[in-house]
Amino acid sequence: MAYVINNDCISCGACEPECPVDAISEGDGIYVIDGSLCIDCGACADVCPVDAPQPE
Ligand code: SF4
Ligand code: SF4
């Protein structure tokens, strides 16, 4: 299991510093989560203003 950021992402960057395993980075238009690093903690979803990170 990993979280995935959907297309609702507005690239605000709020989630990136919240990730304890540095799995989030800026992608092409939206932020992306490296599923091989994500530990499913939900911290990114908690801070996202548009609910873009969702459990896969
Ligand atoms: Fe990082 Fe947790 Fe979000 Fe996974 S669920 S990307 S570990 S903040
Ligand atoms: Fe995108 Fe939400 Fe992360 Fe902001 S907090 S970069 S809107 S996923």
mmCIF file with all atom_site columns, C-alpha atoms and ligand atoms in Angstrom:
data_model
loop_
_atom_site.group_PDB
_atom_site.id
_atom_site.type_symbol
_atom_site.label_atom_id
_atom_site.label_alt_id
_atom_site.label_comp_id
_atom_site.label_asym_id
_atom_site.label_entity_id
_atom_site.label_seq_id
_atom_site.pdbx_PDB_ins_code
_atom_site.Cartn_x
_atom_site.Cartn_y
_atom_site.Cartn_z
_atom_site.occupancy
_atom_site.B_iso_or_equiv
_atom_site.pdbx_formal_charge
_atom_site.auth_seq_id
_atom_site.auth_comp_id
_atom_site.auth_asym_id
_atom_site.auth_atom_id
_atom_site.pdbx_PDB_model_num
ATOM   1  C  CA  . MET A 1 1  ? 0.000  0.000  0.000   1.00 0.00 ? 1  MET A CA  1
ATOM   2  C  CA  . ALA A 1 2  ? 1.051  3.535  -0.708  1.00 0.00 ? 2  ALA A CA  1
ATOM   3  C  CA  . TYR A 1 3  ? -0.592 6.904  -1.094  1.00 0.00 ? 3  TYR A CA  1
ATOM   4  C  CA  . VAL A 1 4  ? -0.990 8.376  -4.561  1.00 0.00 ? 4  VAL A CA  1
ATOM   5  C  CA  . ILE A 1 5  ? -1.482 12.075 -5.375  1.00 0.00 ? 5  ILE A CA  1
ATOM   6  C  CA  . ASN A 1 6  ? -4.317 12.584 -7.836  1.00 0.00 ? 6  ASN A CA  1
ATOM   7  C  CA  . ASN A 1 7  ? -4.838 15.308 -10.421 1.00 0.00 ? 7  ASN A CA  1
ATOM   8  C  CA  . ASP A 1 8  ? -6.610 17.583 -7.935  1.00 0.00 ? 8  ASP A CA  1
ATOM   9  C  CA  . CYS A 1 9  ? -3.124 18.568 -6.700  1.00 0.00 ? 9  CYS A CA  1
ATOM   10 C  CA  . ILE A 1 10 ? -2.500 22.307 -7.042  1.00 0.00 ? 10 ILE A CA  1
ATOM   11 C  CA  . SER A 1 11 ? 1.260  21.959 -6.441  1.00 0.00 ? 11 SER A CA  1
ATOM   12 C  CA  . CYS A 1 12 ? 1.190  24.008 -3.249  1.00 0.00 ? 12 CYS A CA  1
ATOM   13 C  CA  . GLY A 1 13 ? 4.061  21.997 -1.760  1.00 0.00 ? 13 GLY A CA  1
ATOM   14 C  CA  . ALA A 1 14 ? 2.552  21.719 1.732   1.00 0.00 ? 14 ALA A CA  1
ATOM   15 C  CA  . CYS A 1 15 ? 2.847  17.938 1.823   1.00 0.00 ? 15 CYS A CA  1
ATOM   16 C  CA  . GLU A 1 16 ? 6.494  17.602 0.862   1.00 0.00 ? 16 GLU A CA  1
ATOM   17 C  CA  . PRO A 1 17 ? 8.096  18.624 4.206   1.00 0.00 ? 17 PRO A CA  1
ATOM   18 C  CA  . GLU A 1 18 ? 5.524  16.589 6.174   1.00 0.00 ? 18 GLU A CA  1
ATOM   19 C  CA  . CYS A 1 19 ? 6.573  13.230 4.756   1.00 0.00 ? 19 CYS A CA  1
ATOM   20 C  CA  . PRO A 1 20 ? 8.761  11.354 7.271   1.00 0.00 ? 20 PRO A CA  1
ATOM   21 C  CA  . VAL A 1 21 ? 10.462 9.305  4.573   1.00 0.00 ? 21 VAL A CA  1
ATOM   22 C  CA  . ASP A 1 22 ? 10.943 12.032 1.922   1.00 0.00 ? 22 ASP A CA  1
ATOM   23 C  CA  . ALA A 1 23 ? 8.781  10.168 -0.569  1.00 0.00 ? 23 ALA A CA  1
ATOM   24 C  CA  . ILE A 1 24 ? 7.170  13.297 -2.038  1.00 0.00 ? 24 ILE A CA  1
ATOM   25 C  CA  . SER A 1 25 ? 8.700  15.394 -4.796  1.00 0.00 ? 25 SER A CA  1
ATOM   26 C  CA  . GLU A 1 26 ? 7.571  17.953 -7.323  1.00 0.00 ? 26 GLU A CA  1
ATOM   27 C  CA  . GLY A 1 27 ? 6.534  16.331 -10.568 1.00 0.00 ? 27 GLY A CA  1
ATOM   28 C  CA  . ASP A 1 28 ? 5.303  17.612 -13.889 1.00 0.00 ? 28 ASP A CA  1
ATOM   29 C  CA  . GLY A 1 29 ? 2.322  19.757 -12.898 1.00 0.00 ? 29 GLY A CA  1
ATOM   30 C  CA  . ILE A 1 30 ? 1.491  17.839 -9.740  1.00 0.00 ? 30 ILE A CA  1
ATOM   31 C  CA  . TYR A 1 31 ? 3.469  16.461 -6.810  1.00 0.00 ? 31 TYR A CA  1
ATOM   32 C  CA  . VAL A 1 32 ? 4.256  12.758 -6.843  1.00 0.00 ? 32 VAL A CA  1
ATOM   33 C  CA  . ILE A 1 33 ? 4.805  10.059 -4.216  1.00 0.00 ? 33 ILE A CA  1
ATOM   34 C  CA  . ASP A 1 34 ? 7.449  7.373  -4.576  1.00 0.00 ? 34 ASP A CA  1
ATOM   35 C  CA  . GLY A 1 35 ? 5.393  4.302  -3.730  1.00 0.00 ? 35 GLY A CA  1
ATOM   36 C  CA  . SER A 1 36 ? 8.484  2.283  -2.882  1.00 0.00 ? 36 SER A CA  1
ATOM   37 C  CA  . LEU A 1 37 ? 9.237  4.677  0.010   1.00 0.00 ? 37 LEU A CA  1
ATOM   38 C  CA  . CYS A 1 38 ? 5.738  5.575  1.263   1.00 0.00 ? 38 CYS A CA  1
ATOM   39 C  CA  . ILE A 1 39 ? 4.869  4.006  4.631   1.00 0.00 ? 39 ILE A CA  1
ATOM   40 C  CA  . ASP A 1 40 ? 1.177  4.897  4.392   1.00 0.00 ? 40 ASP A CA  1
ATOM   41 C  CA  . CYS A 1 41 ? 1.191  7.288  7.359   1.00 0.00 ? 41 CYS A CA  1
ATOM   42 C  CA  . GLY A 1 42 ? -1.334 9.747  5.907   1.00 0.00 ? 42 GLY A CA  1
ATOM   43 C  CA  . ALA A 1 43 ? 0.563  12.892 6.968   1.00 0.00 ? 43 ALA A CA  1
ATOM   44 C  CA  . CYS A 1 44 ? 0.437  14.265 3.426   1.00 0.00 ? 44 CYS A CA  1
ATOM   45 C  CA  . ALA A 1 45 ? -3.329 13.832 3.230   1.00 0.00 ? 45 ALA A CA  1
ATOM   46 C  CA  . ASP A 1 46 ? -3.749 15.592 6.582   1.00 0.00 ? 46 ASP A CA  1
ATOM   47 C  CA  . VAL A 1 47 ? -2.145 18.816 5.329   1.00 0.00 ? 47 VAL A CA  1
ATOM   48 C  CA  . CYS A 1 48 ? -3.397 18.831 1.743   1.00 0.00 ? 48 CYS A CA  1
ATOM   49 C  CA  . PRO A 1 49 ? -5.964 21.589 1.083   1.00 0.00 ? 49 PRO A CA  1
ATOM   50 C  CA  . VAL A 1 50 ? -7.599 19.670 -1.768  1.00 0.00 ? 50 VAL A CA  1
ATOM   51 C  CA  . ASP A 1 51 ? -7.418 16.072 -0.489  1.00 0.00 ? 51 ASP A CA  1
ATOM   52 C  CA  . ALA A 1 52 ? -5.262 14.971 -3.402  1.00 0.00 ? 52 ALA A CA  1
ATOM   53 C  CA  . PRO A 1 53 ? -3.213 12.236 -1.662  1.00 0.00 ? 53 PRO A CA  1
ATOM   54 C  CA  . GLN A 1 54 ? -5.367 9.118  -1.462  1.00 0.00 ? 54 GLN A CA  1
ATOM   55 C  CA  . PRO A 1 55 ? -4.651 5.566  -0.312  1.00 0.00 ? 55 PRO A CA  1
ATOM   56 C  CA  . GLU A 1 56 ? -3.981 3.485  -3.403  1.00 0.00 ? 56 GLU A CA  1
HETATM 57 FE FE1 . SF4 B 2 .  ? 4.871  10.258 2.980   1.00 0.00 ? 1  SF4 B FE1 1
HETATM 58 FE FE2 . SF4 B 2 .  ? 3.096  9.356  4.735   1.00 0.00 ? 1  SF4 B FE2 1
HETATM 59 FE FE3 . SF4 B 2 .  ? 2.253  10.590 2.535   1.00 0.00 ? 1  SF4 B FE3 1
HETATM 60 FE FE4 . SF4 B 2 .  ? 3.350  8.178  2.345   1.00 0.00 ? 1  SF4 B FE4 1
HETATM 61 S  S1  . SF4 B 2 .  ? 1.393  8.691  3.391   1.00 0.00 ? 1  SF4 B S1  1
HETATM 62 S  S2  . SF4 B 2 .  ? 3.820  9.933  1.043   1.00 0.00 ? 1  SF4 B S2  1
HETATM 63 S  S3  . SF4 B 2 .  ? 4.893  8.256  3.986   1.00 0.00 ? 1  SF4 B S3  1
HETATM 64 S  S4  . SF4 B 2 .  ? 3.444  11.521 4.216   1.00 0.00 ? 1  SF4 B S4  1
HETATM 65 FE FE1 . SF4 B 2 .  ? -0.530 18.815 -4.055  1.00 0.00 ? 2  SF4 B FE1 1
HETATM 66 FE FE2 . SF4 B 2 .  ? -1.932 18.568 -1.790  1.00 0.00 ? 2  SF4 B FE2 1
HETATM 67 FE FE3 . SF4 B 2 .  ? 0.724  18.195 -1.789  1.00 0.00 ? 2  SF4 B FE3 1
HETATM 68 FE FE4 . SF4 B 2 .  ? -0.280 20.652 -2.100  1.00 0.00 ? 2  SF4 B FE4 1
HETATM 69 S  S1  . SF4 B 2 .  ? -0.453 19.371 -0.260  1.00 0.00 ? 2  SF4 B S1  1
HETATM 70 S  S2  . SF4 B 2 .  ? 1.422  19.723 -3.299  1.00 0.00 ? 2  SF4 B S2  1
HETATM 71 S  S3  . SF4 B 2 .  ? -2.134 20.214 -3.316  1.00 0.00 ? 2  SF4 B S3  1
HETATM 72 S  S4  . SF4 B 2 .  ? -0.810 16.941 -2.856  1.00 0.00 ? 2  SF4 B S4  1
#
